[in-house]
XYZ file of C-alpha atoms in Angstrom:
44
model
C -5.711 -28.824 1.876
C -5.027 -28.155 -1.795
C -6.716 -24.742 -1.589
C -4.609 -23.866 1.445
C -1.353 -24.740 -0.323
C -2.498 -22.891 -3.436
C -3.271 -19.823 -1.332
C 0.160 -19.967 0.290
C 1.848 -20.188 -3.107
C -0.208 -17.303 -4.465
C 0.555 -15.115 -1.444
C 4.264 -15.943 -1.694
C 4.325 -14.959 -5.357
C 2.596 -11.665 -4.636
C 4.967 -10.846 -1.792
C 8.038 -11.596 -3.892
C 6.659 -9.467 -6.699
C 6.103 -6.593 -4.284
C 9.697 -6.829 -3.062
C 10.972 -6.453 -6.616
C 8.694 -3.469 -7.167
C 9.856 -1.738 -3.984
C 13.470 -2.396 -4.933
C 12.869 -0.795 -8.334
C 11.253 2.259 -6.774
C 14.216 2.591 -4.417
C 16.626 2.577 -7.347
C 14.557 5.219 -9.158
C 14.478 7.471 -6.081
C 18.237 7.087 -5.611
C 18.819 7.987 -9.245
C 16.641 11.092 -8.918
C 18.496 12.095 -5.756
C 21.846 11.704 -7.484
C 20.636 13.884 -10.354
C 19.466 16.616 -7.969
C 22.777 16.498 -6.093
C 24.779 16.828 -9.315
C 22.635 19.753 -10.436
C 23.088 21.475 -7.075
C 26.839 20.957 -7.224
C 26.902 22.402 -10.740
C 24.992 25.501 -9.618
C 27.581 26.404 -6.961
């Protein structure tokens, strides 16, 4: 039973860590998109 609970806690920690990573990647992609849009607007 202790191994089961430990496994659940470990899996939960990994999933939460992955969510933070995906959120960070999303912010980076949005920032890059904003930069490209500003550059395109400046080239007009």
